[in-house]
Short mmCIF file of C-alpha atoms in Angstrom, two decimals:
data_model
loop_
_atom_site.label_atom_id
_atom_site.label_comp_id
_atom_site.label_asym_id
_atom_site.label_seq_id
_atom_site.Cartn_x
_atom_site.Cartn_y
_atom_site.Cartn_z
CA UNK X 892 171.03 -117.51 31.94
CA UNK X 893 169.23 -117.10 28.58
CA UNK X 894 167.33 -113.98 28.62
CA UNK X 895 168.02 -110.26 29.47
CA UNK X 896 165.26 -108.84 32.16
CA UNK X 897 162.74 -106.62 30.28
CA UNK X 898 163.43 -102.70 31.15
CA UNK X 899 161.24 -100.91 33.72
CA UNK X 900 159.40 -97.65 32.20
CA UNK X 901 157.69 -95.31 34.71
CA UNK X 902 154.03 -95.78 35.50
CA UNK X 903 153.65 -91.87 34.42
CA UNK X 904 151.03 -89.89 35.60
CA UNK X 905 147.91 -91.80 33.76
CA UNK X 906 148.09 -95.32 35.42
CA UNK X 907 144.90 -94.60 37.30
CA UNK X 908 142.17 -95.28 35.25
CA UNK X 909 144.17 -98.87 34.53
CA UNK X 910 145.68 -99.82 38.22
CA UNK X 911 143.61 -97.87 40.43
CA UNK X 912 140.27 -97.53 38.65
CA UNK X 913 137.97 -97.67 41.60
CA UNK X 914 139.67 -95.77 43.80
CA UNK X 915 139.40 -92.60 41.22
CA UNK X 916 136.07 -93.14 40.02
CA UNK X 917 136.66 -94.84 36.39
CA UNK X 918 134.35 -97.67 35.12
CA UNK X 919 136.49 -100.54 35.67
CA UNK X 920 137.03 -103.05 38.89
CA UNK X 921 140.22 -102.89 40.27
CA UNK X 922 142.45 -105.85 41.24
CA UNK X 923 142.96 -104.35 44.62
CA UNK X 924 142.66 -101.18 46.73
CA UNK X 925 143.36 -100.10 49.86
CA UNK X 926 140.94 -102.09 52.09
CA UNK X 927 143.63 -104.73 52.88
CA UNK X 928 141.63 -106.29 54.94
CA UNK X 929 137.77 -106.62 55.66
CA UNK X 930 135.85 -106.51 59.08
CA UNK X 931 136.18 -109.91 59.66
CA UNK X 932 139.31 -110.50 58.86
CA UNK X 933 141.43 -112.12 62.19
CA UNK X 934 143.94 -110.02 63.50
CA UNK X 935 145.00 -106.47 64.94
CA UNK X 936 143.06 -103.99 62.49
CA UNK X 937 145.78 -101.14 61.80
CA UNK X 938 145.56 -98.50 59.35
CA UNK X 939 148.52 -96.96 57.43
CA UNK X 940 149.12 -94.24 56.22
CA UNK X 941 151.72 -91.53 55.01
CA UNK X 942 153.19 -89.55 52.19
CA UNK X 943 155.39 -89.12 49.10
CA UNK X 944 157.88 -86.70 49.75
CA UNK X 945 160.40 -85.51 46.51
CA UNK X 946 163.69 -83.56 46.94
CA UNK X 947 161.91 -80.41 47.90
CA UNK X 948 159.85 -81.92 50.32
CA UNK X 949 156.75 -81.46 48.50
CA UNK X 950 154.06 -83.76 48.19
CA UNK X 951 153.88 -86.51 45.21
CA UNK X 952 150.43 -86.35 44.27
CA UNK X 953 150.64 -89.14 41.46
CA UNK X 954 152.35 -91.88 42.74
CA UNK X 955 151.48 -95.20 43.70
CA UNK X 956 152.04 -97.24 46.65
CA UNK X 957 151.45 -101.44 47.11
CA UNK X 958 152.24 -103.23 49.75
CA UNK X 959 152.36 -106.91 50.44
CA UNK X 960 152.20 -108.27 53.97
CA UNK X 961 151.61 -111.73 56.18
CA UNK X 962 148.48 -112.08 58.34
CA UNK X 963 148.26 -112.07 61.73
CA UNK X 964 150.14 -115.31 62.24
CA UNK X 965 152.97 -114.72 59.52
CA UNK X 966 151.30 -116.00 56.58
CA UNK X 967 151.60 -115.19 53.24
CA UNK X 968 148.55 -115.82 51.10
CA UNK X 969 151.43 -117.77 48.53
CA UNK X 970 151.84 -121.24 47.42
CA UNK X 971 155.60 -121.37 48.33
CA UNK X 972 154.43 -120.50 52.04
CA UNK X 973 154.46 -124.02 53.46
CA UNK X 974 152.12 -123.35 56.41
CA UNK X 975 148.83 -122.31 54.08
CA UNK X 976 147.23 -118.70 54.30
CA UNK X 977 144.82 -117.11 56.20
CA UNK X 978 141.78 -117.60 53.59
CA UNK X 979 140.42 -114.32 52.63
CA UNK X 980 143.20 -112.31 53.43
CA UNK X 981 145.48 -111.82 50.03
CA UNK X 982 148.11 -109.02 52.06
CA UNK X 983 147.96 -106.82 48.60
CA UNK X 984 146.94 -103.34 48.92
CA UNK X 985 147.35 -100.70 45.91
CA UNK X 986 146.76 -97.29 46.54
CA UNK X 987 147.47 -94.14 44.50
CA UNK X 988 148.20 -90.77 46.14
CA UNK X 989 146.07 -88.68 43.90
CA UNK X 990 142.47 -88.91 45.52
CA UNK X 991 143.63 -87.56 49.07
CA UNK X 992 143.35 -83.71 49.77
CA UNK X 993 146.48 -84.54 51.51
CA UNK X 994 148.18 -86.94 48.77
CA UNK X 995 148.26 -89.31 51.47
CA UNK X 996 147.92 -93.32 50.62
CA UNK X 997 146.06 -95.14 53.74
CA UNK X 998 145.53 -98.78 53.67
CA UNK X 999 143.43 -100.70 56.72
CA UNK X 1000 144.61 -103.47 56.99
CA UNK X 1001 145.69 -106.02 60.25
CA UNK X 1002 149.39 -106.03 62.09
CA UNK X 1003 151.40 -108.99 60.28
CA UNK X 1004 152.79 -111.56 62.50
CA UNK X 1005 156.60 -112.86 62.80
CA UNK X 1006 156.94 -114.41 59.61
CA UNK X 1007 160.70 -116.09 59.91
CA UNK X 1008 162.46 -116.96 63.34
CA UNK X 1009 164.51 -113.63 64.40
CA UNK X 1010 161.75 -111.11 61.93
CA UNK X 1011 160.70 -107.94 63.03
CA UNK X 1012 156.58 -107.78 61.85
CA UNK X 1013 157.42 -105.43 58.83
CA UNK X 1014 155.52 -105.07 55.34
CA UNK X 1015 156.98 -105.04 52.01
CA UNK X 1016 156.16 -102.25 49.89
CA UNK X 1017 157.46 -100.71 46.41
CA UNK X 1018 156.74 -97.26 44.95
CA UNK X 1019 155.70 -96.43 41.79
CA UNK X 1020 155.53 -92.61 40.31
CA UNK X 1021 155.74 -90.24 37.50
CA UNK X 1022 159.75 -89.30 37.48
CA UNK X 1023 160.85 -92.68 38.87
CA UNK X 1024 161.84 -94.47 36.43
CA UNK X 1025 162.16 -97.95 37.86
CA UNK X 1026 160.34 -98.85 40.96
CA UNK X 1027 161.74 -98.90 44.59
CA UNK X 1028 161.42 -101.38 47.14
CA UNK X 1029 161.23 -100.15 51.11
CA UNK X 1030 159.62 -101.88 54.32
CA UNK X 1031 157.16 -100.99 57.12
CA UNK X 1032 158.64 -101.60 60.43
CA UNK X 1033 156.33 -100.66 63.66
CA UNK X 1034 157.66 -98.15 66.54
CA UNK X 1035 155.78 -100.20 69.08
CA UNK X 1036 157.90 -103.60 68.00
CA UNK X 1037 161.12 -101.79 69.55
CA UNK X 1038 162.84 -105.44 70.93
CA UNK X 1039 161.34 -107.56 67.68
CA UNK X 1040 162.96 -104.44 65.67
CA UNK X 1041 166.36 -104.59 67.66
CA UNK X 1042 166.86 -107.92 66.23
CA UNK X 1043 165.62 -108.06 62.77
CA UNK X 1044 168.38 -109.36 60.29
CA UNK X 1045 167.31 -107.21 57.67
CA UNK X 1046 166.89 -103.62 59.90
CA UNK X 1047 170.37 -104.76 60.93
CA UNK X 1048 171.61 -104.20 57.72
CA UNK X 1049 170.90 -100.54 57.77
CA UNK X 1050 173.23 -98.02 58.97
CA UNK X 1051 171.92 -97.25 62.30
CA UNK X 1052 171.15 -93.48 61.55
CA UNK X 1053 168.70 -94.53 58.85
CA UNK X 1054 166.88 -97.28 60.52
CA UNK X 1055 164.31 -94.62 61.61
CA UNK X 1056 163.01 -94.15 58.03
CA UNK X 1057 161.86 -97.41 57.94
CA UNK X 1058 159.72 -97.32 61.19
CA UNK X 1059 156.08 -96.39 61.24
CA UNK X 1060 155.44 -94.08 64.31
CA UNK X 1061 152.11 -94.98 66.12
CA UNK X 1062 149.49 -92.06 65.78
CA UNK X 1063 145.61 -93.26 66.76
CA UNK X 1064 144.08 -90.39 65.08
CA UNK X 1065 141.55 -92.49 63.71
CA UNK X 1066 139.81 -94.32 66.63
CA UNK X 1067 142.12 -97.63 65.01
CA UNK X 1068 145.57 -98.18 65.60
CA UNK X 1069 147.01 -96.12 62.83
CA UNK X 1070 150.87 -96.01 61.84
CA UNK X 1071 152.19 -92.80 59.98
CA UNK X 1072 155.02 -93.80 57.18
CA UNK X 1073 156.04 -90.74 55.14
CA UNK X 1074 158.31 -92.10 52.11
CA UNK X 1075 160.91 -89.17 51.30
CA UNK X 1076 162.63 -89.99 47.65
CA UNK X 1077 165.30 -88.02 48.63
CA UNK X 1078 166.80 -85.62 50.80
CA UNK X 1079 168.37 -85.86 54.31
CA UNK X 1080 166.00 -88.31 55.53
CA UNK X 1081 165.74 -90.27 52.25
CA UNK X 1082 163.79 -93.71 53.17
CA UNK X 1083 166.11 -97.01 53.07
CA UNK X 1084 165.19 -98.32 49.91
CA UNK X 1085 166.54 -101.67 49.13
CA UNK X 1086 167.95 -103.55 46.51
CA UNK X 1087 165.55 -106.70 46.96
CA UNK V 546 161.66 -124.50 53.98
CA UNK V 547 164.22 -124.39 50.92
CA UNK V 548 163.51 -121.97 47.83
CA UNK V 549 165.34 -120.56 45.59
CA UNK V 550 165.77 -116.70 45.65
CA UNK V 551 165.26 -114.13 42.34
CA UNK V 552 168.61 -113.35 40.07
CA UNK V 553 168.73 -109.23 41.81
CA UNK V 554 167.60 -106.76 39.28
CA UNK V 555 169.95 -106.30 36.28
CA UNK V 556 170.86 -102.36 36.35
CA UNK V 557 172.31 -102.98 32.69
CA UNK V 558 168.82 -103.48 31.68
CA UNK V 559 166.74 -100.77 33.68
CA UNK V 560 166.81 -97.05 33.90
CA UNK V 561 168.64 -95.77 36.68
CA UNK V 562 166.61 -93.70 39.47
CA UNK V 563 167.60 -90.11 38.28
CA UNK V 564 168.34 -89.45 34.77
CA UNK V 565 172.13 -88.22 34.56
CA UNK V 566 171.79 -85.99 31.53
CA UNK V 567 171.34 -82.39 30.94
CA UNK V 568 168.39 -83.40 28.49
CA UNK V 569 166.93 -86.36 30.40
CA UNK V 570 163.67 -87.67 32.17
CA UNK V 571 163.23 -84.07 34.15
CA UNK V 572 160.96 -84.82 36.93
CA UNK V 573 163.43 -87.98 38.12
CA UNK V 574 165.94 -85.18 39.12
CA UNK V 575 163.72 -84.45 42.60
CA UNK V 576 161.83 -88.38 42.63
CA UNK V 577 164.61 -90.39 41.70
CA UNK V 578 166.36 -91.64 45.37
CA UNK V 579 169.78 -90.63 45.38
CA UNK V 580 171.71 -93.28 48.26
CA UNK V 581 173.03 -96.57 47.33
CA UNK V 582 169.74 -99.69 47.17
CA UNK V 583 170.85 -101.39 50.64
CA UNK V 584 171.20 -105.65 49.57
CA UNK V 585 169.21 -107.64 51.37
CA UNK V 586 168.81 -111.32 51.57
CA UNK V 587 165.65 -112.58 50.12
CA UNK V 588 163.16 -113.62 52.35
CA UNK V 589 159.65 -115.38 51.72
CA UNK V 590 158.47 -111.33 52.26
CA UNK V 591 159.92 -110.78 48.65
CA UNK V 592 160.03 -114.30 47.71
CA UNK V 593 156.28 -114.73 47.42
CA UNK V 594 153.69 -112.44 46.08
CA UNK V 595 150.26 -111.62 45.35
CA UNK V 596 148.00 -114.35 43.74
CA UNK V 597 145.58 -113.80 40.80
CA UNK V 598 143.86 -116.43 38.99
CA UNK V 599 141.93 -116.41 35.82
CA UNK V 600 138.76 -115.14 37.69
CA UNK V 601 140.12 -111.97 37.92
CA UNK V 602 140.00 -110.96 34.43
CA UNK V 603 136.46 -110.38 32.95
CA UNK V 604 134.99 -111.32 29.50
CA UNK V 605 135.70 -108.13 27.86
CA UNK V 606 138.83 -107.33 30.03
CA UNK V 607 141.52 -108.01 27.47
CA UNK V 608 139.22 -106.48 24.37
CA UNK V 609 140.20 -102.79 24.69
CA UNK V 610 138.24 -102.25 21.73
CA UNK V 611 134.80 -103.30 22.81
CA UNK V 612 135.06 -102.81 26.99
CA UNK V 613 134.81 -99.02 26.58
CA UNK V 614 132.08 -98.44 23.65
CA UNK V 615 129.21 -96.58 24.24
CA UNK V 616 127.31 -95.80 20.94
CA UNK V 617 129.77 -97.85 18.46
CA UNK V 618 133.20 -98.84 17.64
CA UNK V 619 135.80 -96.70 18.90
CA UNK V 620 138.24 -94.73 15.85
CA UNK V 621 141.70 -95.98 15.23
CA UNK V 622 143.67 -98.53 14.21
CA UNK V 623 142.87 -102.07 15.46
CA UNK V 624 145.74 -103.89 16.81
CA UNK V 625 146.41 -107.40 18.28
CA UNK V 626 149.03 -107.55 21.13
CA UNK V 627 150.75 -110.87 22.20
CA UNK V 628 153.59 -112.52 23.40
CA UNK V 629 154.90 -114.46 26.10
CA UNK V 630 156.27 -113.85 29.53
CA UNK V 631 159.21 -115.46 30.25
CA UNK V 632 161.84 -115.59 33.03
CA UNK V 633 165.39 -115.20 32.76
CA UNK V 634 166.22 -118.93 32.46
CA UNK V 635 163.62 -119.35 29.79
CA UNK V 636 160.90 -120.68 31.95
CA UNK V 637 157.08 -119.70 30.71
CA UNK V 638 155.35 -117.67 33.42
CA UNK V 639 151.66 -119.11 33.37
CA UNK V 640 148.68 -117.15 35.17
CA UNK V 641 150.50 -113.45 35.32
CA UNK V 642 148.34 -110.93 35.52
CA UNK V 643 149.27 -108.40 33.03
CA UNK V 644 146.92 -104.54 33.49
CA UNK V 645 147.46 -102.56 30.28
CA UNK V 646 146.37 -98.73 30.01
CA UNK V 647 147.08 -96.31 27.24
CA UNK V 648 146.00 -92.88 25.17
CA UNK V 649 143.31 -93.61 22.43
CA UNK V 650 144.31 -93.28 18.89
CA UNK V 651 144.55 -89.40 18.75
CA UNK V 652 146.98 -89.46 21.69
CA UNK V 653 144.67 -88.76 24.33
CA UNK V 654 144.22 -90.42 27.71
CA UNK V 655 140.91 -90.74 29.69
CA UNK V 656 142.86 -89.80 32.66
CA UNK V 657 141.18 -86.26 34.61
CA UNK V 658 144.47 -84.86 34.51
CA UNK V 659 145.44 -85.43 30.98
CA UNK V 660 145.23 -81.89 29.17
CA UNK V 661 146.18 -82.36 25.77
CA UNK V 662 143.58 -80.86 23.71
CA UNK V 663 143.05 -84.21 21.19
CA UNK V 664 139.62 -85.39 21.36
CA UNK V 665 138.19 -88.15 23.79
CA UNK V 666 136.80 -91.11 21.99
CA UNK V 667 133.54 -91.74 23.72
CA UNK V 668 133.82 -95.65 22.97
CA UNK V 669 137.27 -95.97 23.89
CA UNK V 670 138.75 -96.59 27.41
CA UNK V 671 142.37 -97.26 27.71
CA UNK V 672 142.60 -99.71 30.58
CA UNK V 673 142.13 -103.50 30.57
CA UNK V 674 143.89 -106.80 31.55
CA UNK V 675 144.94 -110.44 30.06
CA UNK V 676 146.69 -113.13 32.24
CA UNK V 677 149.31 -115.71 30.92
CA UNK V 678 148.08 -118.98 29.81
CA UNK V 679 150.04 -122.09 31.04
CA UNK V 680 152.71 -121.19 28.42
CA UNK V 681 153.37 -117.72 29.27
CA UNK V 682 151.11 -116.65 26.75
CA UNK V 683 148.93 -113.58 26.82
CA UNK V 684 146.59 -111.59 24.24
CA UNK V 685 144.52 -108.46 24.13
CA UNK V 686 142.99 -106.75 21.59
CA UNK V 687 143.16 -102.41 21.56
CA UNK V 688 143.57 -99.48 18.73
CA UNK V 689 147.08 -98.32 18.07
CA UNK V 690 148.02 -95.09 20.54
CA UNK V 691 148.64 -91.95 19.25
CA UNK V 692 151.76 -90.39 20.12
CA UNK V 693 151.08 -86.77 22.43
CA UNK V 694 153.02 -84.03 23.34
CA UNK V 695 154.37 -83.41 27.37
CA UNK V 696 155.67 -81.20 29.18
CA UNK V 697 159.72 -82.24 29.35
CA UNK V 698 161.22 -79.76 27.20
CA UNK V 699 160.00 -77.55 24.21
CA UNK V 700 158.35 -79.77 21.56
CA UNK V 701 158.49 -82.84 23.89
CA UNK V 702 156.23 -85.43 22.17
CA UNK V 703 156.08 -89.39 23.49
CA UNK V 704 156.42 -92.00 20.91
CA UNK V 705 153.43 -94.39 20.82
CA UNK V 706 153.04 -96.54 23.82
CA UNK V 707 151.07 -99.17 25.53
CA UNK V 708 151.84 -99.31 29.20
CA UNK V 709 152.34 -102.01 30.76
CA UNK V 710 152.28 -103.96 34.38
CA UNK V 711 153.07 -107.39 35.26
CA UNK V 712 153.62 -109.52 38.63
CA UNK V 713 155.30 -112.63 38.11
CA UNK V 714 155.59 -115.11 40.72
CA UNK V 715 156.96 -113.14 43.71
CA UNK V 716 157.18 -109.07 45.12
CA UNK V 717 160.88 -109.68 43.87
CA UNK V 718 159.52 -110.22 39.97
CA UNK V 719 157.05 -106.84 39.54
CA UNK V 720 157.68 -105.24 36.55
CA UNK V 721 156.15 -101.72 35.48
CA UNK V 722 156.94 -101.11 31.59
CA UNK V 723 156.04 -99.69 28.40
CA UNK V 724 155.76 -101.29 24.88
CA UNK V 725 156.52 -98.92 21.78
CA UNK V 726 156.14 -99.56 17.96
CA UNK V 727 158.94 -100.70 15.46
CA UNK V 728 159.98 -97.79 13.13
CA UNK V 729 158.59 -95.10 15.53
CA UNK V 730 160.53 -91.63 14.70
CA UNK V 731 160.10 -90.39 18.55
CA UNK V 732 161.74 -92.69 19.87
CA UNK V 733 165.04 -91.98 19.44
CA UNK V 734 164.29 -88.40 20.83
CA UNK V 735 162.23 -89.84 23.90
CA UNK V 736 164.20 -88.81 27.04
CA UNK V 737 161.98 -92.14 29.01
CA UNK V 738 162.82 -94.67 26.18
CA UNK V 739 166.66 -93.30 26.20
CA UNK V 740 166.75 -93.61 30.09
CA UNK V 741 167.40 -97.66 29.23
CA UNK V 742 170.75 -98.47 28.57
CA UNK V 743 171.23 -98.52 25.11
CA UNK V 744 171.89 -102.33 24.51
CA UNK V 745 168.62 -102.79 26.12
CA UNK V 746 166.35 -100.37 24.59
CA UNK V 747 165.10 -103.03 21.66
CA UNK V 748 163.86 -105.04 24.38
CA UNK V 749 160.85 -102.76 24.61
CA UNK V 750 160.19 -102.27 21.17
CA UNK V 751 157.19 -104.82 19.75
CA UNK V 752 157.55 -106.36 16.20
CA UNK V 753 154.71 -106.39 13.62
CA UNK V 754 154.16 -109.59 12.75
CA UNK V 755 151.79 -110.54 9.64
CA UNK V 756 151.50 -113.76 11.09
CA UNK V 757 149.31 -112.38 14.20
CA UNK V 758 147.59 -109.49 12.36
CA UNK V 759 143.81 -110.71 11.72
CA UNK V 760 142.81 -110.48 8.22
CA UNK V 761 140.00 -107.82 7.95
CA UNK V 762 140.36 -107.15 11.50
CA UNK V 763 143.30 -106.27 13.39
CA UNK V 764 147.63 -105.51 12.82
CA UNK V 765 149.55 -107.63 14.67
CA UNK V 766 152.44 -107.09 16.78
CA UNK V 767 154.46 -109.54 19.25
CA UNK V 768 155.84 -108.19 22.40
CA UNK V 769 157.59 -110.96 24.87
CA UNK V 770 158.55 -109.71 28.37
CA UNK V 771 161.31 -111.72 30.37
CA UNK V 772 160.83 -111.22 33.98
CA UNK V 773 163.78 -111.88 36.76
CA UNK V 774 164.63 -115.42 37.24
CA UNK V 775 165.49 -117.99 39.71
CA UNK V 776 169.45 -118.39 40.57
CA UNK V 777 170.45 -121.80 40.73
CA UNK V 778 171.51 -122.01 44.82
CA UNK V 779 168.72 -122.56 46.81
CA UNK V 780 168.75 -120.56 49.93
CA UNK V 781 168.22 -122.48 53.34
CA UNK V 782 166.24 -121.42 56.04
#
């Protein structure tokens, strides 16, 4: 090994106008956003959507959440998946928390399928915010994928009485399928975050 | 399908999660999770990552001083920024997208919630993006950042900074950073530079380099970023 890995900084609180432009009204296009998907895209169309919770339990109104998922049929839109993607679909979604009266993030996007023999449908996602100094990796699970979840190697992993933090709970408030996922940075029910 | 999974993330390099000082980063004390990272075995969900191709970055994208001007050039220092992204092994990372933002040259950021009371420069944005060449290479073009005062403890002022955001090849390789300026007084007193263990703090700290600097036109400065590399077992699944 050669080189040392570059330090992470924080994003602070002024990454918006560079990494979330459109989605806070500045005058530049952004690379993505959180319309995952579009209205043709194959596949269940799900929305999710949640929180940032710090120590207190209030809201973190200036963070930012990405997430990176399959398709429908376990895809990654990647070169090193050997079964091709789902053209159209990249599976990136960026969304800050500041725009929301609620400081929630809400991407629509479609369920991802199984994408390894023995996976739980899940999607990766990392959080970014003022007062985090490096960024933290967690995962969507899906409360309606109970037997897929019993048996996922990674889920497995996690001490039973924190698996719950990592599953979405299934609300419908929105006329589409819609998945709730609160991230709490710390506390009692401090989300699994994992050490990818 | 046989690849080979990311070297994990070297915690001798990075900040931790909450600052452990009595004078530290404040606000990580309440963000910062406080329970052990759980491993986990890499899987092609971190193993691959999003995609962006030279498309994605516009003409004036990586030209921070033209892509916000409005009625002429905005004030400041010109400055050329480049350097190459590299992994830990050496390897060049082509076609990274790289998305800079930063304050203009009185130390003032565009942002709606910024409320230091330097003046906005109407022909001067902040926010841009390059991508690596097949060499790792990147450039942009910008005016030097002013340094401005927060809100961390009395007389809290950042050192200059361009921030900066990179993907790499995978989920696994994202990196979220900040490049400061050699010789910068503030940064020995900058509770979010002196969050990095010490041995690593250089790392973030671009040289001037008369080489790059543009005559008539721009200083230059080299920053190189070295993103996590590939182990050397290939993991079979």
């Amino acid at each position: 090994m050669a080189l040392k890995q570059t330090p992470s900084q924080t994003v602070g609180p002024f990454f918006a106008y560079g990494l979330t432009p459109e989605q806070y009204g500045y005058d530049l296009t952004s690379v993505a956003d959180g319309a995952v998907r579009d209205d043709d895209t194959a596949g269940t169309h799900i929305r999710i959507e949640g929180r940032v919770l710090d120590g207190r339990g209030d809201v973190v109104s200036d963070a930012m959440i990405e997430i990176w998922q399959a398709d429908a049929q376990g895809r990654y839109a990647h070169p090193d998946d050997p079964r091709g993607s789902n053209a159209g679909f990249t599976g990136f979604g960026r969304q800050g928390t500041g725009t929301d009266l609620q400081s929630r993030f809400r991407f629509d996007t479609v369920k991802p399928g199984v994408t390894e023999d023995g996976s739980a449908p899940h999607v990766s996602l990392i959080v970014f915010a003022r007062g985090l100094p490096s960024h933290a990796y967690t995962r969507i699970y899906f409360a309606d994928e109970a037997a897929a979840n019993a048996t996922d190697p990674v889920l497995s992993q996690v001490p039973a009485e924190r698996r719950e933090t990592l599953i979405a709970q299934r609300t419908d408030t929105s006329g589409v399928p819609t998945y709730r996922f609160d991230i709490h940075l710390q506390g009692d029910n401090e989300t699994v975050f994992f050490d990818v | 399908m046989t690849s080979t999974p990311f070297r994990p993330r070297d915690w001798s390099s990075h900040p931790s999660f909450v600052d452990p000082r009595a004078d530290g980063y404040r606000s990580s004390a309440l963000r910062g999770p406080t329970k052990p990272l759980i491993p986990i075995r890499q899987s092609l969900s971190e193993l691959t990552g999003p995609v962006y191709g030279h498309d994605s970055v516009g003409e004036l994208d990586g030209d921070l001083t033209r892509n916000g001007r409005r009625n002429g050039e905005p004030l400041g220092e010109r400055i050329v920024v480049t350097g190459r992204v590299l992994d830990e092994n050496g390897r060049p990372q082509p076609n990274t997208l790289i998305e800079i933002w930063q304050a203009n040259a009185a130390g003032r950021y565009l942002h709606k919630v910024d409320q230091h009371d330097a003046p906005i420069d109407p022909n001067f944005f902040g926010g841009g993006r390059c991508i690596t060449d097949s060499e790792g290479r990147y450039r942009f073009y910008s005016i030097k950042p002013g340094a401005y005062p927060w809100g961390n403890h009395p007389n809290a002022w950042r050192p200059n900074h361009i921030h900066f955001s990179l993907f790499g090849p995978a989920f696994a390789t994202r990196l979220v950073t900040q490049m400061y300026f050699p010789g910068d007084p503030l940064l020995a007193l900058d509770p979010i530079f002196t969050g990095i263990p010490e041995a690593a703090r250089d790392r973030l700290v671009a040289d001037f380099s008369i080489d790059v600097t543009e005559q008539d036109f721009a200083l230059g400065y080299v920053f190189d970023i070295v993103l996590r590399g590939r182990g050397t077992t290939p993991m079979e699944d």
